C-alpha cells in the first residue's frame, strides 16, 4: 500500500508563480487519495544516492493522475530540481498517499473554513476541487494570504471558481503588495480580518490552516481567541521556527 | 529496481553516518503540530502518571523540577524526513519519574495539553532513553516546540516526543495514539524507517 514506491511519469507542467510550478504525474497504480493528503517523492542519482521529501497533493481524483505544486526553496535539495529541471516524460518515484488527519471527505456536511499562506494553498486546493467535483453543498470559505498577486498559486482557477461556485467564497489577503485599486493596504492577517472574513465559531466550522510556521501559529492563536475549539482547527505547518 | 532521476546529483554533504536512512539534515527547527499551540503556564502545569490500579502520582512544576533535571545531547529525527544533529536539552529522566511508580504494565500512552496522544513501550522510556524536557539550547522550551514541557524520546521518530505532555497512562497492551491512528507506524524506529503502516 503506502509502503511501496510507485513510478510516476510527468505528464504536464505549468508555472504557478516565479518560483513554483505544478507537476502532473501519471502514476498507473495510484490508489487514489483524499483531499489534503501528501506523498513522499524520491529522487535517485546515478550512483544510487537518494533524496526524499514530502509534498502535499493538489488533486483528489480517483484515477492515476496526481497533481503536485512545488515551491522552490532557496537552499533546497529536491525542490530546485522539481521546479527547474524536470521535464515532461521524466519518471519520478512516489509513495503514498500519506496522512489521515488533515483531510476533507465529501461526506462531510459541516461548514469548512480554509486558510492558506503561500504554497500552503496546495492541500486546500485539493479540498476545493473535491468539494466542486462532489457537487457538495457544504459551505466553503477560503482565505488566501500571499505576498503579492503574482505569488498566488492556481490564480486563474480560483478566479473562475470565485465567479461560478455557489458554495465557495474567497477572501484575498496581500501582505506586501496589493493589486491596483485594492480597497485595503497590504498587510498581514489580523484578528479583525479573520473575524470579518471567515466562518464564525458559532457556526462550528472545521478549519484547515496551512502555510509557513509563523503564519499558521499566528492564525491558529487568533482562531482560538475568536472562540474556535482547538479540536476543530487542523493545522499543517512547514519550515522552522 | 531504482528509477534514476535524469540530471540529479544531490547534495553530498548530507551523507553522514548519524543520519538514519531517508533523512536529511536541517539547521532550523521545523514545527509539526496537528492543531493550535496550547499555552500552558508553569504555575498551573501538572504532570501525572496513572498505573493499573488507577493510582495517580502528580507533580506540579516545582515538585517536578525537584526530581533533578539533567543535560541531554542528542540527535532528533522527524518522520517528515528532517533530522537535527547535536541538539541540547535539559529535562528530567523518566528513570527518576518511574522510581516513584508501581506498575507491572509494559506499555504507556502519553497525553498532552490540547488532546494529543502517543504510545510508547515502557522499555523505551527507561534506562536513560527518555526525558520530560523543559529547556532547549539553553532557554525555556518555546510553546510551538512543546513548552513548557515535552516528552523527549530521541531514539524514535519525533512524533513520539509528545509536545505539551501532561501525563502517562500505563497500559497492559500497546494501543495506537493520535498519529498512530492517522497513518504512522505503531513503534517508529528511524533506523528501520518505520514511518507508516
Tab-separated table of C-alpha atoms in Angstrom:
chain	number	residue	atom	x	y	z
A	1	UNK	CA	0.000	0.000	0.000
A	2	UNK	CA	1.689	3.153	1.161
A	3	UNK	CA	4.864	1.201	1.780
A	4	UNK	CA	5.762	0.619	-1.854
A	5	UNK	CA	7.341	3.091	-4.242
A	6	UNK	CA	5.454	3.707	-7.450
A	7	UNK	CA	6.767	5.212	-10.657
A	8	UNK	CA	5.031	8.323	-11.939
A	9	UNK	CA	5.599	9.873	-15.351
A	10	UNK	CA	5.480	13.644	-15.651
A	11	UNK	CA	2.563	14.305	-17.998
A	12	UNK	CA	2.271	18.085	-17.809
A	13	UNK	CA	3.981	21.054	-16.188
A	14	UNK	CA	2.751	24.599	-15.686
A	15	UNK	CA	4.199	27.599	-13.949
A	16	UNK	CA	2.285	28.805	-10.891
A	17	UNK	CA	4.485	31.650	-9.645
A	18	UNK	CA	8.021	32.852	-10.454
A	19	UNK	CA	9.346	30.208	-8.032
A	20	UNK	CA	6.762	27.450	-8.212
A	21	UNK	CA	5.219	25.099	-10.690
A	22	UNK	CA	2.667	22.381	-10.959
A	23	UNK	CA	3.700	18.878	-11.956
A	24	UNK	CA	1.060	16.452	-13.140
A	25	UNK	CA	2.138	12.861	-12.740
A	26	UNK	CA	0.576	9.763	-14.193
A	27	UNK	CA	1.004	7.018	-11.630
A	28	UNK	CA	-0.645	3.902	-13.104
A	29	UNK	CA	-1.080	2.074	-9.789
A	30	UNK	CA	-2.002	5.146	-7.709
A	31	UNK	CA	-4.806	4.050	-5.345
A	32	UNK	CA	-6.418	7.497	-5.263
A	33	UNK	CA	-6.171	9.920	-2.375
A	34	UNK	CA	-8.260	12.012	-0.047
A	35	UNK	CA	-8.177	15.799	-0.358
A	36	UNK	CA	-5.399	17.086	1.890
A	37	UNK	CA	-3.120	14.054	1.888
A	38	UNK	CA	0.536	14.145	0.909
A	39	UNK	CA	3.065	11.840	-0.662
A	40	UNK	CA	6.787	11.156	-0.454
A	41	UNK	CA	8.792	11.834	-3.597
A	42	UNK	CA	12.207	10.231	-4.095
A	43	UNK	CA	14.989	11.282	-6.458
A	44	UNK	CA	17.858	8.910	-7.238
A	45	UNK	CA	21.271	9.962	-8.578
A	46	UNK	CA	23.250	7.744	-10.989
A	47	UNK	CA	25.311	6.292	-8.120
A	48	UNK	CA	22.247	5.376	-6.082
A	49	UNK	CA	22.238	8.388	-3.753
A	50	UNK	CA	18.643	9.262	-2.917
A	51	UNK	CA	16.839	12.292	-1.520
A	52	UNK	CA	13.215	12.128	-0.410
A	53	UNK	CA	10.776	14.881	0.558
A	54	UNK	CA	7.069	15.083	1.336
A	55	UNK	CA	4.722	17.127	-0.843
A	56	UNK	CA	1.062	17.924	-0.452
A	57	UNK	CA	-1.164	16.698	-3.251
A	58	UNK	CA	-3.217	19.375	-5.046
A	59	UNK	CA	-5.638	16.870	-6.563
A	60	UNK	CA	-8.129	14.411	-5.134
A	61	UNK	CA	-9.047	12.299	-8.114
A	62	UNK	CA	-9.720	8.593	-8.126
A	63	UNK	CA	-7.685	8.000	-11.283
A	64	UNK	CA	-3.953	7.732	-11.945
A	65	UNK	CA	-3.345	11.486	-12.336
A	66	UNK	CA	-1.700	13.139	-9.338
A	67	UNK	CA	-1.020	16.860	-9.230
A	68	UNK	CA	1.732	18.436	-7.127
A	69	UNK	CA	2.541	22.136	-6.854
A	70	UNK	CA	6.084	22.717	-5.657
A	71	UNK	CA	7.680	25.944	-4.449
A	72	UNK	CA	11.449	26.216	-4.877
A	73	UNK	CA	13.182	26.601	-1.527
A	74	UNK	CA	16.333	28.753	-1.837
A	75	UNK	CA	18.589	26.147	-0.219
A	76	UNK	CA	16.506	23.114	-1.079
A	77	UNK	CA	17.916	19.854	-2.397
A	78	UNK	CA	14.834	18.418	-4.104
A	79	UNK	CA	12.542	21.374	-4.833
A	80	UNK	CA	15.012	23.191	-7.174
A	81	UNK	CA	15.249	20.012	-9.261
A	82	UNK	CA	11.462	19.718	-9.451
A	83	UNK	CA	10.982	23.402	-10.294
A	84	UNK	CA	13.970	23.956	-12.618
A	85	UNK	CA	14.987	20.640	-14.152
A	86	UNK	CA	12.118	18.185	-14.506
A	87	UNK	CA	10.609	17.914	-17.993
A	88	UNK	CA	7.561	16.145	-19.373
A	89	UNK	CA	8.280	12.449	-19.742
A	90	UNK	CA	10.622	12.211	-16.749
A	91	UNK	CA	9.939	9.487	-14.224
A	92	UNK	CA	9.652	10.266	-10.519
A	93	UNK	CA	9.151	7.788	-7.685
A	94	UNK	CA	6.349	8.465	-5.220
A	95	UNK	CA	4.915	6.715	-2.174
A	96	UNK	CA	1.528	7.355	-0.707
A	97	UNK	CA	-0.998	8.694	-0.165
A	98	UNK	CA	0.015	9.607	3.384
A	99	UNK	CA	-1.693	11.243	6.347
A	100	UNK	CA	-5.188	10.760	7.730
A	101	UNK	CA	-5.777	13.920	9.771
A	102	UNK	CA	-5.517	17.000	7.560
A	103	UNK	CA	-8.149	15.671	5.132
A	104	UNK	CA	-11.611	16.608	3.904
A	105	UNK	CA	-14.074	13.938	2.814
A	106	UNK	CA	-17.035	14.669	0.505
A	107	UNK	CA	-19.439	13.131	3.035
A	108	UNK	CA	-18.629	15.949	5.495
A	109	UNK	CA	-21.512	18.421	5.566
A	110	UNK	CA	-20.390	20.996	8.141
A	111	UNK	CA	-19.107	24.436	7.036
A	112	UNK	CA	-15.423	24.468	6.172
A	113	UNK	CA	-13.048	27.404	6.523
A	114	UNK	CA	-9.784	27.096	4.627
A	115	UNK	CA	-6.905	29.445	5.484
A	116	UNK	CA	-3.753	29.240	3.386
A	117	UNK	CA	-0.480	31.134	3.296
A	118	UNK	CA	1.647	30.989	0.115
A	119	UNK	CA	2.216	27.431	-1.055
A	120	UNK	CA	0.085	26.294	1.893
A	121	UNK	CA	-2.804	26.541	-0.545
A	122	UNK	CA	-1.879	23.188	-2.103
A	123	UNK	CA	-3.763	20.746	0.173
A	124	UNK	CA	-6.599	23.293	0.494
A	125	UNK	CA	-6.887	23.370	-3.308
A	126	UNK	CA	-7.368	19.608	-3.259
A	127	UNK	CA	-10.261	20.146	-0.820
A	128	UNK	CA	-11.795	22.875	-3.005
A	129	UNK	CA	-11.531	20.643	-6.052
A	130	UNK	CA	-13.004	17.656	-4.204
A	131	UNK	CA	-15.843	19.858	-2.954
A	132	UNK	CA	-16.602	21.012	-6.508
A	133	UNK	CA	-16.221	17.564	-8.029
A	134	UNK	CA	-18.601	16.033	-5.494
A	135	UNK	CA	-21.187	18.768	-6.006
A	136	UNK	CA	-21.078	19.263	-2.248
A	137	UNK	CA	-23.375	21.947	-0.863
A	138	UNK	CA	-21.327	22.310	2.320
A	139	UNK	CA	-20.378	25.941	2.818
A	140	UNK	CA	-16.699	26.526	1.929
A	141	UNK	CA	-14.762	29.693	2.567
A	142	UNK	CA	-11.132	30.277	1.634
A	143	UNK	CA	-8.879	32.987	2.993
A	144	UNK	CA	-5.678	33.021	0.950
A	145	UNK	CA	-2.719	35.130	2.045
A	146	UNK	CA	0.046	35.847	-0.466
A	147	UNK	CA	2.814	38.434	-0.604
A	148	UNK	CA	1.628	39.907	-3.883
A	149	UNK	CA	-0.738	38.976	-6.705
A	150	UNK	CA	1.952	37.194	-8.726
A	151	UNK	CA	2.630	34.816	-5.839
A	152	UNK	CA	-0.838	33.263	-5.921
A	153	UNK	CA	-0.982	29.600	-6.878
A	154	UNK	CA	-3.941	28.443	-9.030
A	155	UNK	CA	-4.876	32.096	-9.642
A	156	UNK	CA	-6.961	31.552	-12.780
A	157	UNK	CA	-8.797	28.515	-11.413
A	158	UNK	CA	-9.590	30.286	-8.139
A	159	UNK	CA	-10.853	33.345	-10.013
A	160	UNK	CA	-13.127	31.139	-12.105
A	161	UNK	CA	-14.403	29.288	-9.033
A	162	UNK	CA	-14.993	32.565	-7.232
A	163	UNK	CA	-17.238	33.579	-10.145
A	164	UNK	CA	-19.047	30.303	-10.698
A	165	UNK	CA	-19.333	28.472	-7.405
A	166	UNK	CA	-22.423	28.888	-5.256
A	167	UNK	CA	-20.806	27.308	-2.246
A	168	UNK	CA	-17.326	28.828	-2.204
A	169	UNK	CA	-16.343	32.324	-1.096
A	170	UNK	CA	-12.774	33.576	-1.393
A	171	UNK	CA	-11.038	36.342	0.539
A	172	UNK	CA	-7.598	37.506	-0.596
A	173	UNK	CA	-5.018	38.974	1.746
A	174	UNK	CA	-1.897	40.625	0.268
A	175	UNK	CA	0.932	41.048	2.735
A	176	UNK	CA	3.383	43.165	0.681
A	177	UNK	CA	1.737	44.482	-2.453
A	178	UNK	CA	-1.916	44.580	-3.446
A	179	UNK	CA	-3.416	44.606	-6.945
A	180	UNK	CA	-4.027	48.108	-8.329
A	181	UNK	CA	-7.124	49.695	-6.872
A	182	UNK	CA	-7.376	47.229	-3.989
A	183	UNK	CA	-9.518	48.749	-1.226
A	184	UNK	CA	-7.201	47.984	1.684
A	185	UNK	CA	-3.443	48.386	2.141
A	186	UNK	CA	-1.088	45.412	2.123
A	187	UNK	CA	-0.594	43.753	5.479
A	188	UNK	CA	-0.603	40.535	7.389
A	189	UNK	CA	-3.678	38.657	8.560
A	190	UNK	CA	-5.077	40.309	11.688
A	191	UNK	CA	-7.757	39.317	14.203
A	192	UNK	CA	-10.069	41.892	12.563
A	193	UNK	CA	-9.595	40.348	9.119
A	194	UNK	CA	-10.193	36.835	10.419
A	195	UNK	CA	-13.259	37.928	12.332
A	196	UNK	CA	-14.724	39.739	9.313
A	197	UNK	CA	-13.796	37.269	6.585
A	198	UNK	CA	-14.011	33.755	7.983
A	199	UNK	CA	-16.839	31.498	9.130
A	200	UNK	CA	-17.550	32.302	12.757
A	201	UNK	CA	-17.015	29.867	15.613
A	202	UNK	CA	-20.776	29.987	16.251
A	203	UNK	CA	-21.319	28.027	13.027
A	204	UNK	CA	-18.973	25.265	14.205
A	205	UNK	CA	-16.871	25.054	11.068
A	206	UNK	CA	-13.974	22.713	10.577
A	207	UNK	CA	-10.975	24.960	9.938
A	208	UNK	CA	-7.927	23.899	7.936
A	209	UNK	CA	-4.863	26.145	8.209
A	210	UNK	CA	-1.747	25.510	6.111
A	211	UNK	CA	1.291	27.643	5.497
A	212	UNK	CA	4.668	28.686	6.899
A	213	UNK	CA	5.058	28.063	10.638
A	214	UNK	CA	4.826	31.729	11.666
A	215	UNK	CA	1.654	32.224	9.626
A	216	UNK	CA	-0.030	29.107	10.992
A	217	UNK	CA	0.956	29.869	14.598
A	218	UNK	CA	-0.441	33.395	14.332
A	219	UNK	CA	-3.670	32.365	12.605
A	220	UNK	CA	-4.359	29.393	14.893
A	221	UNK	CA	-3.820	31.537	18.006
A	222	UNK	CA	-6.304	34.123	16.712
A	223	UNK	CA	-8.856	31.437	15.837
A	224	UNK	CA	-8.735	30.105	19.392
A	225	UNK	CA	-9.182	33.658	20.711
A	226	UNK	CA	-12.192	34.037	18.382
A	227	UNK	CA	-13.799	31.050	20.068
A	228	UNK	CA	-12.946	28.123	17.820
A	229	UNK	CA	-12.259	24.950	19.773
A	230	UNK	CA	-8.716	23.631	19.392
A	231	UNK	CA	-10.043	20.334	18.131
A	232	UNK	CA	-11.839	21.961	15.197
A	233	UNK	CA	-8.723	23.733	13.914
A	234	UNK	CA	-6.497	21.418	11.898
A	235	UNK	CA	-3.068	22.716	11.007
A	236	UNK	CA	-0.203	21.859	8.725
A	237	UNK	CA	2.998	23.876	9.039
A	238	UNK	CA	6.185	23.997	7.042
A	239	UNK	CA	9.569	25.495	7.832
A	240	UNK	CA	11.402	26.283	11.026
A	241	UNK	CA	10.585	28.435	13.996
B	1	UNK	CA	14.739	-1.519	-9.419
B	2	UNK	CA	15.805	2.051	-8.990
B	3	UNK	CA	14.424	4.760	-11.228
B	4	UNK	CA	17.228	7.245	-11.843
B	5	UNK	CA	16.390	10.936	-11.901
B	6	UNK	CA	17.848	12.437	-15.060
B	7	UNK	CA	20.470	15.031	-14.170
B	8	UNK	CA	20.011	14.767	-10.415
B	9	UNK	CA	23.206	14.642	-8.366
B	10	UNK	CA	22.059	15.751	-4.912
B	11	UNK	CA	23.939	17.439	-2.127
B	12	UNK	CA	26.591	15.087	-0.833
B	13	UNK	CA	27.267	16.936	2.418
B	14	UNK	CA	24.137	15.240	3.640
B	15	UNK	CA	25.872	11.869	3.758
B	16	UNK	CA	26.559	11.278	7.406
B	17	UNK	CA	26.596	8.106	9.475
B	18	UNK	CA	24.494	9.811	12.145
B	19	UNK	CA	21.680	10.259	9.640
B	20	UNK	CA	19.117	7.444	9.517
B	21	UNK	CA	18.021	6.227	6.065
B	22	UNK	CA	15.823	8.605	4.108
B	23	UNK	CA	16.549	11.605	6.358
B	24	UNK	CA	18.134	14.965	5.515
B	25	UNK	CA	19.922	17.427	7.768
B	26	UNK	CA	18.301	20.670	8.757
B	27	UNK	CA	19.752	23.560	10.691
B	28	UNK	CA	16.439	25.145	11.664
B	29	UNK	CA	13.754	23.525	13.794
B	30	UNK	CA	10.594	22.752	11.815
B	31	UNK	CA	7.293	22.706	13.680
B	32	UNK	CA	4.709	19.985	13.114
B	33	UNK	CA	1.524	20.070	15.132
B	34	UNK	CA	-1.965	18.896	14.344
B	35	UNK	CA	-3.698	21.991	15.713
B	36	UNK	CA	-3.257	25.279	17.565
B	37	UNK	CA	-0.431	25.563	20.071
B	38	UNK	CA	-1.731	25.256	23.663
B	39	UNK	CA	-0.471	27.913	26.050
B	40	UNK	CA	0.278	26.251	29.391
B	41	UNK	CA	1.663	28.412	32.216
B	42	UNK	CA	4.098	26.646	34.528
B	43	UNK	CA	2.171	27.776	37.622
B	44	UNK	CA	-0.807	25.612	36.622
B	45	UNK	CA	1.179	22.885	34.821
B	46	UNK	CA	0.871	19.399	36.221
B	47	UNK	CA	2.324	16.084	35.220
B	48	UNK	CA	0.881	12.768	36.351
B	49	UNK	CA	1.307	9.031	35.902
B	50	UNK	CA	-1.637	6.659	36.285
B	51	UNK	CA	-0.983	2.965	36.922
B	52	UNK	CA	-3.152	-0.160	36.534
B	53	UNK	CA	-4.792	0.391	39.930
B	54	UNK	CA	-5.781	3.944	38.941
B	55	UNK	CA	-3.256	5.285	41.423
B	56	UNK	CA	-2.277	8.705	40.136
B	57	UNK	CA	1.049	10.292	41.005
B	58	UNK	CA	1.060	14.007	40.287
B	59	UNK	CA	3.778	16.658	40.316
B	60	UNK	CA	3.456	20.410	39.968
B	61	UNK	CA	6.198	22.359	38.206
B	62	UNK	CA	8.406	22.883	41.258
B	63	UNK	CA	7.948	19.332	42.523
B	64	UNK	CA	8.840	18.020	39.093
B	65	UNK	CA	11.974	20.151	38.812
B	66	UNK	CA	12.977	18.819	42.239
B	67	UNK	CA	13.347	15.365	40.629
B	68	UNK	CA	16.591	16.731	39.197
B	69	UNK	CA	16.867	17.768	35.554
B	70	UNK	CA	19.959	16.771	33.580
B	71	UNK	CA	21.691	17.895	30.399
B	72	UNK	CA	20.855	15.918	27.260
B	73	UNK	CA	22.777	15.958	23.981
B	74	UNK	CA	21.095	14.035	21.221
B	75	UNK	CA	20.106	13.806	17.581
B	76	UNK	CA	16.426	14.059	16.645
B	77	UNK	CA	14.662	12.588	13.617
B	78	UNK	CA	11.245	13.630	12.296
B	79	UNK	CA	9.156	11.262	10.201
B	80	UNK	CA	8.758	14.096	7.669
B	81	UNK	CA	12.447	13.410	6.955
B	82	UNK	CA	14.379	16.168	8.640
B	83	UNK	CA	16.993	15.336	11.244
B	84	UNK	CA	18.794	17.692	13.546
B	85	UNK	CA	22.114	16.554	14.988
B	86	UNK	CA	23.727	17.502	18.289
B	87	UNK	CA	20.770	19.243	19.908
B	88	UNK	CA	20.997	20.237	23.574
B	89	UNK	CA	18.153	19.887	26.027
B	90	UNK	CA	17.576	19.911	29.747
B	91	UNK	CA	14.996	17.686	31.335
B	92	UNK	CA	14.080	15.106	33.935
B	93	UNK	CA	14.906	11.494	33.093
B	94	UNK	CA	11.882	9.211	33.108
B	95	UNK	CA	14.004	6.871	35.249
B	96	UNK	CA	13.569	9.473	38.022
B	97	UNK	CA	9.803	9.530	37.387
B	98	UNK	CA	9.341	5.768	37.343
B	99	UNK	CA	11.280	5.325	40.596
B	100	UNK	CA	8.044	6.566	42.173
B	101	UNK	CA	5.662	4.390	40.147
B	102	UNK	CA	4.494	0.896	40.964
B	103	UNK	CA	3.429	-0.889	37.796
B	104	UNK	CA	3.744	-4.199	36.028
B	105	UNK	CA	2.212	-2.937	32.790
B	106	UNK	CA	4.643	-2.638	29.905
B	107	UNK	CA	3.020	-0.042	27.649
B	108	UNK	CA	2.426	3.678	28.031
B	109	UNK	CA	0.061	6.194	26.458
B	110	UNK	CA	1.370	9.734	26.764
B	111	UNK	CA	-1.216	12.506	26.639
B	112	UNK	CA	-0.840	16.222	26.178
B	113	UNK	CA	-2.499	19.526	26.856
B	114	UNK	CA	-4.535	20.031	23.689
B	115	UNK	CA	-5.513	16.360	23.445
B	116	UNK	CA	-2.591	14.786	21.581
B	117	UNK	CA	-1.678	11.206	22.469
B	118	UNK	CA	1.136	8.847	21.531
B	119	UNK	CA	2.008	5.312	22.591
B	120	UNK	CA	5.458	4.094	23.676
B	121	UNK	CA	6.551	0.800	25.256
B	122	UNK	CA	7.753	1.391	28.819
B	123	UNK	CA	11.138	-0.141	27.999
B	124	UNK	CA	11.717	2.719	25.538
B	125	UNK	CA	11.218	5.286	28.290
B	126	UNK	CA	13.685	3.778	30.802
B	127	UNK	CA	17.455	3.327	31.140
B	128	UNK	CA	18.420	6.852	30.128
B	129	UNK	CA	16.494	6.813	26.853
B	130	UNK	CA	13.738	9.358	27.555
B	131	UNK	CA	13.077	12.589	29.411
B	132	UNK	CA	10.495	15.233	30.148
B	133	UNK	CA	12.351	18.175	28.584
B	134	UNK	CA	11.815	21.764	29.673
B	135	UNK	CA	14.750	23.575	28.034
B	136	UNK	CA	16.168	23.631	24.522
B	137	UNK	CA	19.565	25.113	23.609
B	138	UNK	CA	19.901	26.919	26.914
B	139	UNK	CA	16.468	28.538	27.189
B	140	UNK	CA	12.929	27.599	28.153
B	141	UNK	CA	11.250	25.401	25.555
B	142	UNK	CA	9.090	27.543	23.237
B	143	UNK	CA	5.363	26.719	23.152
B	144	UNK	CA	5.444	25.820	19.437
B	145	UNK	CA	8.140	23.253	20.215
B	146	UNK	CA	6.140	21.800	23.089
B	147	UNK	CA	6.887	24.095	26.020
B	148	UNK	CA	6.696	24.263	28.889
B	149	UNK	CA	7.446	20.528	28.856
B	150	UNK	CA	7.572	17.828	26.218
B	151	UNK	CA	8.377	14.175	26.173
B	152	UNK	CA	11.787	13.542	24.597
B	153	UNK	CA	12.318	10.028	23.184
B	154	UNK	CA	15.002	10.761	20.627
B	155	UNK	CA	15.697	7.177	19.529
B	156	UNK	CA	12.195	7.070	17.985
B	157	UNK	CA	10.726	9.360	15.323
B	158	UNK	CA	9.979	12.711	16.889
B	159	UNK	CA	6.176	12.459	16.850
B	160	UNK	CA	6.667	10.123	19.839
B	161	UNK	CA	8.196	13.051	21.739
B	162	UNK	CA	4.790	14.455	22.664
B	163	UNK	CA	4.654	18.247	22.975
B	164	UNK	CA	2.864	19.829	25.965
B	165	UNK	CA	2.926	16.488	27.767
B	166	UNK	CA	0.723	16.287	30.847
B	167	UNK	CA	0.578	12.638	31.753
B	168	UNK	CA	1.338	8.991	31.183
B	169	UNK	CA	-1.188	6.169	31.444
B	170	UNK	CA	0.092	2.621	31.993
B	171	UNK	CA	-1.475	0.053	29.649
B	172	UNK	CA	-1.384	-3.769	29.513
B	173	UNK	CA	-1.070	-3.797	25.707
B	174	UNK	CA	0.201	-1.467	23.012
B	175	UNK	CA	-2.545	0.804	21.671
B	176	UNK	CA	-2.207	3.398	18.904
B	177	UNK	CA	-2.112	7.096	19.802
B	178	UNK	CA	-3.083	10.061	17.618
B	179	UNK	CA	-0.684	9.853	14.661
B	180	UNK	CA	-0.544	6.071	15.023
B	181	UNK	CA	-4.288	6.070	14.213
B	182	UNK	CA	-3.691	8.505	11.358
B	183	UNK	CA	-1.231	6.576	9.252
B	184	UNK	CA	2.002	6.427	11.237
B	185	UNK	CA	3.826	3.353	12.469
B	186	UNK	CA	2.970	1.923	15.888
B	187	UNK	CA	6.632	1.995	17.038
B	188	UNK	CA	8.616	4.399	14.811
B	189	UNK	CA	12.277	3.325	14.741
B	190	UNK	CA	14.071	5.771	12.405
B	191	UNK	CA	16.931	3.324	11.749
B	192	UNK	CA	14.423	0.814	10.375
B	193	UNK	CA	12.446	3.565	8.599
B	194	UNK	CA	9.261	2.614	10.449
B	195	UNK	CA	7.400	5.645	9.158
B	196	UNK	CA	3.963	4.481	8.085
B	197	UNK	CA	1.752	1.462	8.324
